[in-house]
Amino acid sequence: MELAERSLKILVADDSETDRMILRTLVQKQGHRVVTAEDGQQAVELFLLERPQLVLLDVLMPVMSGYEAARQIKQLAGEELVPVIFLTSLKDAQSLAECLDAGGDDFLSKPYSPLILQAKINAFNRMRMMHHTLQVQRDKIAGHNKRLLQEQAFAKEIFDKVAHSGCLNAHNLQHLQSPYAMFNGDVLIAARKPSGGMLVFIGDFAGHGLPAAIGAMPLAEIFYHMVAKGFSMPEILSEVNSKMKQVLPVSGFCCGGMVDVDFDSKVMKVWIGGLPDCYLYRAKSKTLDVLSSKWLPLGILSPDKFDTGYEIIEVEYGDRLYLWSDGVIEAQDDQKHFFGEERLKAVFANNEDSDQLFNEIKEAVFSFIGEPTDDLSMIEISMVPRESFSDKPVPVEPSTIRGARNWSASFEFRPETLQSYNPIPLILHCLMQVPGVNLHSGRLYTILAELYSNALEHGVLGMDSSLKASLHGFTQYYAERERRLQQLDNGFIRFWLEHKIEQQGGVLIITVADSGPGFDYQKMLNRITQDTNYHGRGVNLLRSFCRRIDYSNVGNQVTIEYGWNNELDSARKEHH
Amino acid sequence: MEHIDLAALQELQEVMEDEYNQLVETFIRDSEQRIAAMDKALLEHNAEQMRELAHSLKGSCLNMFITPLAQQAREIENLAREQQLEPISSLIAGLQQEFKIVSRLLKETLTD
């Protein structure tokens, strides 16, 4: 159908021959082509056959009236606008209304005025073209929308693979995030650390839609990779901040909260940057501690200005930490009222069974706003005993290089390094080059971390571990550790790594020496065997993992031997 | 009122060009047939038929700028719609009278 053409094909239907002749001549003189019908039935048939763009219909015709013909023609035209102009000498309102009810668009009264006829044909032709343009654009928009939804589903699939490879379903976590919340820029990720702890991150990117969502991908990638390699929370935050600063537009940033859960010491390390106040529910006292954001959101500060601090919170089993996006307190009802802090606190105040807290919050918010929303994420983290996890080793991604088979290496870390750098991921990465060692990454991490913190804290920094046992010990201990570390101007920690192949596996010999004065290891070993509550349980753990542990010199050097059997490992793997 | 608005008819004649003669001849022939059929409808007391014929006659008269005849046809149409055939018989006589005058005037406008 040539839309732009000014010459139209016009159907004229009138039972009076003279009227037909006059109208046909008038219309033809204005440059249009005319097909004529003598009654309504013929008009409908000709419409189907000729597909005219405009119809001029007499009202009273034999066989089928103009009203009925108009109805049928409008139906046959479907979505295309085919203007129907009734030819009439009728003047009464009732008859004119009937014309419109039948789908007529206008009237032309007898005697015909060529000028008015021309004006009406032109006006309806413009309307017809506009309608057609609208339809084309509507179809285009519908097509775009369909493609957008397909792309979102596709993106979600990729995102789910990246973002949900972690441990969000762990038994000590409850979370709320609608499937498409990622398109509002919400992130919720959690992963077990090689040491057995857990890192959780909840994030809310500024803005909405795809631009807000896209930053979640690199964030999740960094998070999972660094957690698996044993990096600490400050290191991960720092790296994520740098990446967000680098990839997000100037106005873009990510409000978030990260929690490092240590099930052994019952400590949560909490960093909150730009999220609304988070709540810690103390099960024993049934009280709430409010944790406010103390840091700037990720992606704002340059790496050298980013502060990697965190709060250390000692908790008990059964205590629950709640983190949420602003979608919770800013949830709105249809009167545009906010859900607000008071309603949120009331949920805690009215709670009778803390296992139900999470559901009660969810229901309070949803019943307030009337329907679930995509703009809301929250998570509950419970402190539970480490033993409640059926821990399976978390294998570090195997290196693609089929690695080193017989080698040794040594490292020495000096004050400037000890102050600002955690060497464990570097050493673990080095060890992961060894074939078959993959499944042991968790244990090796624990061994390295234990040896390193002993060498640093008790050796180089000369701290007394009995400090830890006192009330609020951990907080004080960490503060003292930090103070001594910043004042450190000499000292070192050395690692010697040695790998040998054995018949069905291999052995790693790790020696750690420090610049400290040493300690009476014989006395410690005696105490361990006598007193199981003694705080040297780290050594107990080492002993259960290692073939041997030897202290030498004055106690400032320790050597462990860690062996493995590949066939045993693969048998165990199949057993799982 | 003039039997025909000759000035307006003149314009129509210019628009219709060669077809004008045919238009006038068709009008006279159709109208004769309609008026004869109206006589018949009156005899048969067919008010619906009367209404349709009067309506068609009115429409084509209007398009030819023959206003008095169109008005007479409208009166008949209105009466027929209300099923009042009695007064129509006298109106038809007047209609026939008027049509004779109109036919003569129209034939005078024909070109050779």
XYZ file of C-alpha atoms in Angstrom:
688
model
C 0.000 0.000 0.000
C 1.581 3.266 -1.097
C 0.978 5.526 1.857
C 2.711 8.634 0.749
C 0.832 8.776 -2.517
C -1.730 11.498 -2.587
C -3.849 9.566 -5.054
C -6.113 7.164 -3.219
C -8.401 4.340 -4.192
C -11.852 5.308 -2.956
C -14.971 3.157 -2.773
C -18.250 4.945 -3.506
C -21.441 3.059 -2.586
C -24.814 4.586 -3.430
C -27.964 3.030 -4.870
C -28.892 6.163 -6.775
C -27.167 6.206 -10.147
C -27.109 9.994 -10.492
C -25.588 10.361 -7.026
C -22.933 7.795 -7.932
C -22.148 9.582 -11.202
C -21.762 12.950 -9.504
C -19.625 11.676 -6.665
C -17.436 9.546 -8.931
C -16.770 12.516 -11.171
C -16.021 14.816 -8.238
C -13.622 12.339 -6.636
C -11.881 11.497 -9.915
C -11.401 15.184 -10.685
C -9.468 15.436 -7.429
C -7.019 12.847 -8.675
C -8.255 9.683 -6.983
C -9.321 6.336 -8.396
C -12.915 5.290 -7.775
C -14.661 1.940 -7.499
C -18.456 2.014 -7.211
C -21.028 -0.247 -5.576
C -24.813 -0.094 -5.791
C -25.682 -1.546 -2.405
C -24.102 -2.454 0.962
C -23.427 -6.064 0.054
C -21.549 -5.035 -3.080
C -19.649 -2.451 -1.077
C -18.329 -5.095 1.359
C -17.387 -7.449 -1.501
C -15.623 -4.678 -3.406
C -13.810 -3.616 -0.252
C -12.330 -7.110 0.101
C -11.443 -7.273 -3.572
C -10.032 -3.788 -4.092
C -8.836 -2.786 -0.602
C -9.682 0.920 -1.038
C -8.134 3.356 1.443
C -11.316 5.375 2.000
C -15.039 4.558 1.767
C -17.949 6.857 0.924
C -21.203 5.101 1.940
C -24.820 6.009 1.381
C -26.920 5.249 4.456
C -30.134 3.826 2.971
C -29.370 1.200 0.376
C -31.173 -1.972 -0.677
C -29.867 -5.497 0.213
C -27.569 -4.218 2.956
C -27.768 -0.830 4.641
C -24.831 1.552 4.914
C -24.699 1.008 8.669
C -24.186 -2.736 8.325
C -21.710 -2.293 5.463
C -19.683 0.132 7.624
C -19.594 -2.350 10.491
C -18.349 -5.157 8.270
C -15.800 -2.992 6.489
C -14.366 -1.727 9.803
C -14.065 -5.291 11.008
C -12.386 -6.436 7.799
C -9.960 -3.496 7.939
C -8.656 -4.768 11.281
C -5.975 -2.518 12.741
C -5.611 -0.419 9.594
C -7.617 2.795 9.686
C -10.035 2.888 6.727
C -12.079 6.071 7.124
C -15.787 5.662 6.347
C -17.669 8.834 5.393
C -21.452 8.552 5.287
C -23.296 10.242 2.429
C -26.461 11.624 3.842
C -29.309 13.990 3.448
C -30.369 12.985 6.966
C -30.183 15.811 9.442
C -31.728 14.427 12.642
C -29.362 13.753 15.533
C -30.556 10.174 16.002
C -29.596 9.173 12.444
C -26.231 10.901 12.631
C -25.473 9.198 15.949
C -26.342 5.856 14.379
C -23.792 6.542 11.640
C -21.067 7.056 14.249
C -22.163 4.019 16.252
C -21.784 1.891 13.155
C -18.144 2.965 12.940
C -18.552 5.916 10.582
C -15.927 8.619 10.871
C -17.752 11.581 9.314
C -20.703 12.719 7.139
C -20.977 14.400 3.800
C -24.364 15.969 3.148
C -26.130 16.410 -0.135
C -25.742 18.365 -2.316
C -22.024 17.595 -2.367
C -19.646 20.509 -2.210
C -16.448 19.691 -4.132
C -14.460 21.903 -1.743
C -15.674 20.168 1.408
C -15.301 16.755 -0.212
C -11.675 17.534 -1.037
C -10.968 18.884 2.452
C -12.443 15.783 4.081
C -10.585 13.351 1.854
C -7.307 15.147 2.585
C -7.946 15.338 6.320
C -8.788 11.658 6.555
C -5.832 10.725 4.443
C -3.543 12.554 6.881
C -5.229 10.801 9.800
C -4.887 7.477 8.019
C -1.157 7.994 7.472
C -0.662 9.126 11.053
C -2.508 6.047 12.255
C -0.331 3.873 10.074
C 2.831 5.530 11.423
C 1.582 4.940 14.941
C 0.948 1.284 14.199
C 4.391 0.849 12.697
C 5.974 2.551 15.690
C 3.854 0.562 18.120
C 4.949 -2.669 16.443
C 8.523 -1.456 16.565
C 8.246 -0.673 20.286
C 6.602 -4.038 20.942
C 9.431 -5.690 19.024
C 12.053 -3.772 20.982
C 10.351 -4.644 24.239
C 10.241 -8.309 23.324
C 13.911 -8.234 22.459
C 14.718 -6.410 25.674
C 12.942 -9.092 27.697
C 14.810 -11.805 25.807
C 18.077 -10.013 26.455
C 17.219 -9.642 30.131
C 16.458 -13.352 30.430
C 19.748 -14.110 28.687
C 21.671 -11.654 30.872
C 20.011 -13.111 33.966
C 21.191 -16.574 32.979
C 24.779 -15.360 32.735
C 24.425 -13.314 35.894
C 23.007 -16.255 37.820
C 26.000 -18.370 36.808
C 28.436 -15.741 37.992
C 26.607 -14.392 41.009
C 24.934 -17.450 42.425
C 27.828 -19.867 42.455
C 28.313 -19.043 46.128
C 26.676 -20.203 49.323
C 23.552 -18.000 49.566
C 21.607 -21.130 50.420
C 23.733 -21.935 53.465
C 21.656 -22.843 56.507
C 22.722 -19.783 58.484
C 21.552 -17.361 55.762
C 18.091 -16.222 54.743
C 17.757 -13.828 51.876
C 15.124 -12.025 49.906
C 15.776 -10.979 46.361
C 13.262 -11.200 43.542
C 14.567 -12.893 40.383
C 14.790 -9.638 38.453
C 16.060 -7.431 41.283
C 19.434 -7.454 39.544
C 17.895 -5.137 36.961
C 17.418 -2.625 39.728
C 21.093 -2.932 40.504
C 20.844 -5.097 43.626
C 23.574 -7.655 44.400
C 23.543 -10.365 47.024
C 26.469 -12.776 47.183
C 28.058 -15.044 49.761
C 30.940 -17.486 49.770
C 32.740 -19.785 52.188
C 36.336 -18.856 52.883
C 39.078 -21.483 52.550
C 39.558 -21.126 56.314
C 35.947 -22.200 56.946
C 34.487 -18.751 57.586
C 32.027 -16.957 55.361
C 31.955 -13.668 53.485
C 28.640 -12.021 52.600
C 28.059 -8.959 50.448
C 24.877 -7.030 49.786
C 25.034 -4.157 47.307
C 22.758 -1.584 45.763
C 24.058 0.227 42.707
C 22.988 3.815 42.170
C 20.362 4.187 39.474
C 18.066 1.649 37.899
C 17.944 -0.809 35.043
C 20.767 -2.247 32.985
C 23.256 0.605 33.625
C 22.928 -0.055 37.377
C 22.993 -3.823 36.981
C 26.055 -4.135 34.824
C 28.555 -3.303 37.581
C 27.350 -6.330 39.547
C 29.171 -8.683 37.151
C 32.769 -7.599 37.788
C 31.932 -7.151 41.469
C 30.732 -10.750 41.848
C 33.692 -12.065 39.833
C 36.218 -10.284 42.030
C 34.393 -11.334 45.187
C 34.284 -15.053 44.410
C 37.798 -15.268 43.045
C 39.372 -13.402 45.923
C 37.402 -15.235 48.615
C 38.408 -18.592 47.144
C 42.055 -17.553 47.062
C 41.980 -16.605 50.728
C 42.117 -12.818 50.483
C 40.829 -10.915 53.479
C 37.764 -8.653 53.588
C 39.745 -5.371 53.439
C 41.684 -6.645 50.440
C 38.501 -7.668 48.646
C 36.771 -4.362 49.462
C 39.780 -2.448 48.288
C 39.938 -4.362 45.024
C 36.186 -4.044 44.421
C 36.370 -0.311 45.142
C 39.196 0.162 42.633
C 37.346 -1.829 40.003
C 34.084 0.068 40.542
C 35.948 3.389 40.443
C 37.505 2.287 37.180
C 34.437 0.910 35.374
C 31.482 2.916 36.684
C 30.601 6.315 35.223
C 31.422 9.353 37.382
C 27.968 9.466 38.963
C 27.920 5.707 39.521
C 28.670 3.944 42.789
C 27.586 0.955 44.820
C 26.226 1.197 48.361
C 26.985 -2.002 50.168
C 27.701 -3.976 53.250
C 30.237 -6.774 53.687
C 30.401 -9.171 56.594
C 33.217 -11.565 57.414
C 31.813 -14.295 59.646
C 34.238 -16.229 61.824
C 32.395 -19.213 63.284
C 35.345 -20.254 65.476
C 35.841 -16.975 67.336
C 32.161 -15.982 67.060
C 33.156 -12.683 65.538
C 31.550 -10.734 62.707
C 33.636 -8.130 60.961
C 31.262 -5.611 59.419
C 31.860 -2.957 56.795
C 28.901 -0.774 55.802
C 29.283 1.817 53.082
C 26.165 3.832 52.320
C 23.509 1.258 53.250
C 20.703 2.204 55.656
C 21.233 1.256 59.324
C 21.649 -2.497 59.749
C 20.433 -4.353 62.823
C 22.127 -6.943 64.995
C 19.592 -8.961 66.969
C 21.036 -10.366 70.205
C 19.133 -13.573 70.916
C 19.886 -13.770 74.617
C 18.883 -10.229 75.565
C 16.371 -9.816 72.711
C 17.865 -6.427 71.965
C 18.844 -4.652 68.797
C 22.236 -3.089 68.098
C 22.021 -0.558 65.286
C 25.000 -0.541 62.948
C 25.284 2.603 60.888
C 27.184 3.156 57.705
C 30.638 4.451 58.558
C 32.237 4.333 55.146
C 31.614 5.732 51.684
C 30.008 3.540 49.020
C 32.245 1.589 46.651
C 33.467 3.290 43.499
C 33.732 6.823 44.871
C 37.174 7.107 46.471
C 40.380 6.570 44.540
C 42.323 3.475 45.679
C 44.844 5.485 47.734
C 42.072 7.234 49.679
C 39.881 4.180 50.243
C 39.671 3.274 53.946
C 39.563 -0.473 54.513
C 38.390 -0.373 58.093
C 35.662 -2.476 59.651
C 33.884 -2.993 62.943
C 34.633 -6.091 64.968
C 31.516 -7.399 66.661
C 31.583 -10.267 69.114
C 28.362 -12.253 68.999
C 26.870 -15.447 70.379
C 25.328 -18.426 68.657
C 21.787 -17.520 67.607
C 22.528 -13.814 67.134
C 21.347 -12.508 63.779
C 22.665 -9.691 61.644
C 20.304 -8.018 59.146
C 21.496 -6.052 56.134
C 19.172 -4.511 53.552
C 18.940 -2.170 50.635
C 17.050 1.100 51.096
C 14.079 -0.661 49.472
C 13.005 -1.875 52.934
C 12.531 1.335 54.903
C 11.722 3.281 51.748
C 9.041 0.831 50.619
C 5.938 2.919 49.860
C 2.242 2.196 50.199
C -0.265 3.595 47.715
C -0.472 6.815 49.748
C 3.279 7.281 49.187
C 4.052 6.734 52.895
C 7.394 5.106 53.713
C 7.539 1.807 55.601
C 10.121 3.493 57.794
C 12.340 2.546 60.717
C 9.588 2.571 63.338
C 7.542 -0.099 61.608
C 10.739 -2.105 61.081
C 11.713 -1.886 64.753
C 8.165 -2.785 65.755
C 8.555 -6.099 63.926
C 11.525 -6.931 66.179
C 9.724 -5.708 69.277
C 6.660 -7.865 68.585
C 8.631 -10.956 67.649
C 8.183 -14.076 69.737
C 10.220 -16.650 67.831
C 13.458 -15.325 66.388
C 13.424 -18.058 63.707
C 10.396 -16.224 62.297
C 11.980 -12.744 62.311
C 13.009 -12.804 58.692
C 9.578 -13.876 57.467
C 7.880 -11.355 59.703
C 9.932 -8.509 58.270
C 9.203 -9.699 54.746
C 5.476 -9.975 55.398
C 5.329 -6.617 57.176
C 6.923 -4.880 54.183
C 4.881 -6.703 51.552
C 1.567 -6.212 53.313
C 2.451 -2.532 53.738
C 3.112 -1.915 50.051
C 0.410 -4.317 48.909
C 2.526 -6.298 46.497
C 6.034 -7.721 46.131
C 8.536 -5.412 44.522
C 11.688 -5.833 42.507
C 13.393 -3.051 44.374
C 14.166 -4.749 47.655
C 16.990 -6.982 48.884
C 17.789 -8.170 52.361
C 19.743 -10.873 54.131
C 19.860 -12.389 57.592
C 23.166 -13.846 58.797
C 23.046 -16.101 61.863
C 26.004 -17.027 63.990
C 26.114 -20.815 64.206
C 28.715 -23.369 65.286
C 31.289 -24.172 62.626
C 30.435 -27.858 63.089
C 26.893 -27.243 61.792
C 28.276 -27.039 58.248
C 28.843 -30.303 56.462
C 32.115 -28.948 55.207
C 33.381 -30.200 51.932
C 36.660 -28.877 50.616
C 36.236 -25.797 48.440
C 38.639 -26.455 45.608
C 40.550 -23.491 44.277
C 40.194 -23.292 40.503
C 42.835 -25.549 39.031
C 45.572 -23.746 37.183
C 45.541 -24.554 33.492
C 49.292 -25.086 33.536
C 50.032 -28.645 34.534
C 52.297 -27.447 37.183
C 55.466 -27.628 39.082
C 56.451 -31.111 40.183
C 59.680 -30.875 42.160
C 60.826 -27.527 43.456
C 61.504 -25.251 46.380
C 61.062 -21.544 46.964
C 61.592 -19.072 49.746
C 60.057 -15.740 50.669
C 61.043 -13.137 53.189
C 58.519 -10.507 54.257
C 59.830 -7.346 55.961
C 58.114 -4.610 58.050
C 56.632 -2.485 55.247
C 55.123 -5.631 53.751
C 53.920 -7.036 57.048
C 52.154 -3.757 57.806
C 50.064 -3.551 54.661
C 50.041 -6.862 52.859
C 48.624 -10.306 53.460
C 51.066 -12.766 51.865
C 48.900 -15.874 52.316
C 47.082 -15.663 48.937
C 50.437 -15.244 47.184
C 51.899 -18.337 48.854
C 48.700 -20.333 48.404
C 48.654 -19.391 44.713
C 52.238 -20.608 44.485
C 51.326 -23.945 46.115
C 48.310 -24.382 43.837
C 50.700 -24.865 40.924
C 51.353 -28.334 42.282
C 49.228 -31.006 40.602
C 46.830 -32.810 42.916
C 47.041 -30.209 45.658
C 43.805 -28.556 44.629
C 41.501 -30.404 46.979
C 43.733 -29.443 49.886
C 43.522 -25.703 49.445
C 41.281 -25.227 52.490
C 43.619 -27.103 54.802
C 46.721 -25.527 53.321
C 45.152 -22.109 53.745
C 44.427 -22.856 57.388
C 47.968 -24.142 57.934
C 49.572 -21.135 56.246
C 47.296 -18.672 58.027
C 47.978 -20.278 61.390
C 51.750 -20.368 60.859
C 51.747 -16.817 59.585
C 49.647 -15.311 62.372
C 51.694 -17.144 65.017
C 54.918 -15.866 63.464
C 53.586 -12.343 63.134
C 51.644 -11.922 66.353
C 53.626 -13.984 68.818
C 56.970 -13.806 67.046
C 57.507 -10.460 65.347
C 54.977 -8.439 67.397
C 55.626 -10.330 70.634
C 51.960 -10.537 71.661
C 50.698 -12.786 74.428
C 47.854 -15.012 73.324
C 46.372 -15.039 76.819
C 45.053 -11.538 75.992
C 42.519 -13.174 73.702
C 40.930 -15.125 76.510
C 39.845 -12.091 78.534
C 36.486 -10.328 78.329
C 36.203 -8.285 75.102
C 39.549 -9.876 74.416
C 39.280 -10.020 70.673
C 38.548 -6.343 70.236
C 41.399 -5.346 72.512
C 43.712 -7.902 71.009
C 43.133 -6.673 67.467
C 43.583 -3.040 68.505
C 46.881 -3.858 70.198
C 47.991 -5.951 67.232
C 47.245 -3.044 64.884
C 49.097 -0.576 67.119
C 52.237 -2.721 67.310
C 52.138 -3.460 63.612
C 52.106 0.219 62.665
C 55.104 0.892 64.906
C 57.099 -2.027 63.519
C 60.438 -0.959 62.049
C 62.421 -4.161 61.982
C 61.801 -7.868 61.841
C 60.895 -10.455 59.211
C 59.004 -13.630 58.479
C 60.542 -16.211 56.166
C 58.780 -19.020 54.329
C 60.576 -21.968 52.770
C 58.440 -24.118 50.563
C 59.588 -27.472 49.322
C 57.624 -29.882 47.151
C 58.483 -33.469 46.386
C 56.667 -36.092 44.399
C 55.781 -39.293 46.160
C 54.662 -42.514 44.529
C 50.918 -41.734 44.592
C 50.923 -38.089 45.561
C 53.270 -35.595 47.029
C 54.569 -33.865 50.082
C 54.929 -30.201 50.958
C 57.468 -29.142 53.555
C 56.820 -25.648 54.840
C 59.194 -23.904 57.197
C 58.327 -20.573 58.776
C 60.881 -18.559 60.722
C 60.434 -15.190 62.379
C 62.671 -12.535 63.884
C 61.043 -12.866 67.317
C 62.744 -14.153 70.459
C 61.074 -17.572 70.251
C 59.167 -19.375 72.966
C 59.268 -22.461 75.122
C 57.599 -24.819 72.714
C 58.227 -27.819 74.890
C 56.168 -26.277 77.684
C 53.378 -25.476 75.238
C 53.306 -29.001 73.850
C 53.047 -30.349 77.388
C 50.178 -28.011 78.238
C 48.312 -28.953 75.075
C 48.369 -32.618 75.993
C 47.241 -31.892 79.540
C 44.754 -29.050 79.124
C 42.373 -29.273 76.179
C 40.917 -25.825 76.874
C 44.278 -24.206 76.460
C 44.230 -21.506 73.781
C 46.848 -23.225 71.678
C 44.119 -24.996 69.702
C 45.645 -23.645 66.516
C 48.536 -25.984 67.117
C 46.131 -28.847 67.714
C 44.538 -28.133 64.342
C 47.978 -28.118 62.695
C 48.810 -31.420 64.296
C 45.646 -33.028 62.974
C 46.435 -31.862 59.419
C 50.176 -32.459 59.236
C 52.383 -35.508 59.197
C 54.807 -33.768 61.503
C 55.434 -30.440 63.213
C 58.930 -29.610 64.415
C 60.037 -26.544 66.318
C 63.688 -25.647 66.147
C 66.175 -22.993 67.269
C 64.719 -21.199 70.268
C 61.144 -21.759 69.086
C 61.098 -19.098 66.367
C 61.198 -21.611 63.559
C 58.601 -24.268 62.763
C 58.563 -26.904 60.053
C 55.496 -28.842 58.997
C 55.116 -31.653 56.536
C 51.880 -32.055 54.606
C 51.397 -35.126 52.446
C 48.625 -36.347 50.234
C 47.640 -39.342 48.224
C 45.991 -38.640 44.860
C 44.235 -41.994 44.621
C 42.774 -41.625 48.072
C 41.583 -38.144 47.125
C 39.832 -39.268 43.963
C 38.215 -42.165 45.817
C 36.921 -39.713 48.429
C 35.664 -37.376 45.700
C 33.638 -40.176 44.103
C 32.280 -41.090 47.478
C 30.801 -37.592 47.792
C -38.098 29.613 -4.692
C -36.658 28.743 -8.086
C -37.492 25.257 -9.321
C -33.789 24.681 -9.889
C -30.726 26.593 -8.648
C -29.464 27.113 -12.186
C -26.239 28.791 -11.142
C -25.235 25.806 -9.031
C -26.351 23.439 -11.773
C -24.149 25.378 -14.168
C -21.144 24.636 -11.970
C -22.074 20.949 -11.819
C -22.360 20.946 -15.603
C -18.821 22.277 -15.860
C -17.564 19.595 -13.487
C -19.403 16.759 -15.264
C -18.251 17.899 -18.722
C -19.241 15.273 -21.315
C -21.140 13.221 -18.763
C -23.580 16.002 -17.988
C -26.132 14.992 -20.628
C -26.083 11.430 -19.425
C -26.519 12.601 -15.828
C -29.599 14.636 -16.671
C -31.110 11.882 -18.800
C -30.491 9.348 -16.034
C -32.042 11.681 -13.463
C -35.186 12.190 -15.513
C -35.531 8.477 -16.274
C -34.906 7.373 -12.643
C -37.243 10.004 -11.262
C -40.047 9.035 -13.689
C -39.633 5.437 -12.568
C -39.635 6.395 -8.900
C -42.730 8.561 -9.178
C -44.558 5.787 -11.032
C -43.488 3.340 -8.340
C -44.749 5.737 -5.654
C -48.193 5.655 -7.307
C -48.061 1.901 -7.166
C -46.947 1.875 -3.502
C -49.839 4.143 -2.652
C -52.309 1.739 -4.260
C -50.741 -1.149 -2.431
C -50.600 0.795 0.872
C -46.872 -0.011 1.089
C -45.602 2.723 3.386
C -42.039 1.290 3.625
C -41.696 1.198 -0.152
C -43.080 4.759 -0.288
C -40.524 5.947 2.222
C -37.542 4.432 0.394
C -38.647 5.843 -2.974
C -39.253 9.312 -1.543
C -35.898 9.184 0.211
C -34.011 8.273 -2.950
C -35.840 10.915 -4.976
C -35.047 13.523 -2.328
C -31.345 12.569 -2.326
C -30.867 12.811 -6.071
C -32.875 16.045 -6.271
C -30.659 17.625 -3.633
C -27.543 16.695 -5.549
C -28.982 18.317 -8.698
C -29.892 21.504 -6.760
C -33.614 20.870 -7.376
C -34.721 22.036 -3.957
C -38.553 22.426 -4.113
C -39.002 18.933 -5.541
C -36.625 17.581 -2.851
C -38.749 19.251 -0.184
C -41.927 17.695 -1.531
C -40.214 14.316 -1.536
C -39.108 14.887 2.063
C -42.696 15.615 3.162
C -43.838 12.371 1.588
C -40.922 10.501 3.170
C -41.803 11.847 6.625
C -45.461 10.938 6.276
C -44.593 7.479 5.006
C -42.317 6.943 7.959
C -45.295 7.674 10.209
C -47.507 5.314 8.154
C -49.748 8.177 7.074
C -50.542 7.308 3.473
C -53.851 9.274 3.292
C -52.365 12.783 2.904
C -49.733 11.471 0.467
C -52.108 10.980 -2.483
C -52.713 14.721 -2.820
C -48.982 15.437 -2.364
C -48.067 13.061 -5.192
C -50.179 15.060 -7.609
C -48.218 18.189 -6.705
C -44.975 16.247 -6.983
C -45.850 15.119 -10.494
C -46.720 18.686 -11.434
C -43.379 19.987 -10.118
C -41.441 17.192 -11.801
C -42.875 18.144 -15.212
C -41.585 21.680 -14.792
C -38.171 20.485 -13.578
C -37.857 18.026 -16.488
C -38.561 20.766 -18.991
C -36.041 23.118 -17.357
C -33.403 20.409 -17.217
C -33.840 19.459 -20.863
C -33.219 23.097 -21.766
C -29.757 22.857 -20.183
C -28.747 19.895 -22.349
C -26.044 20.537 -24.944
C -25.902 19.001 -28.396
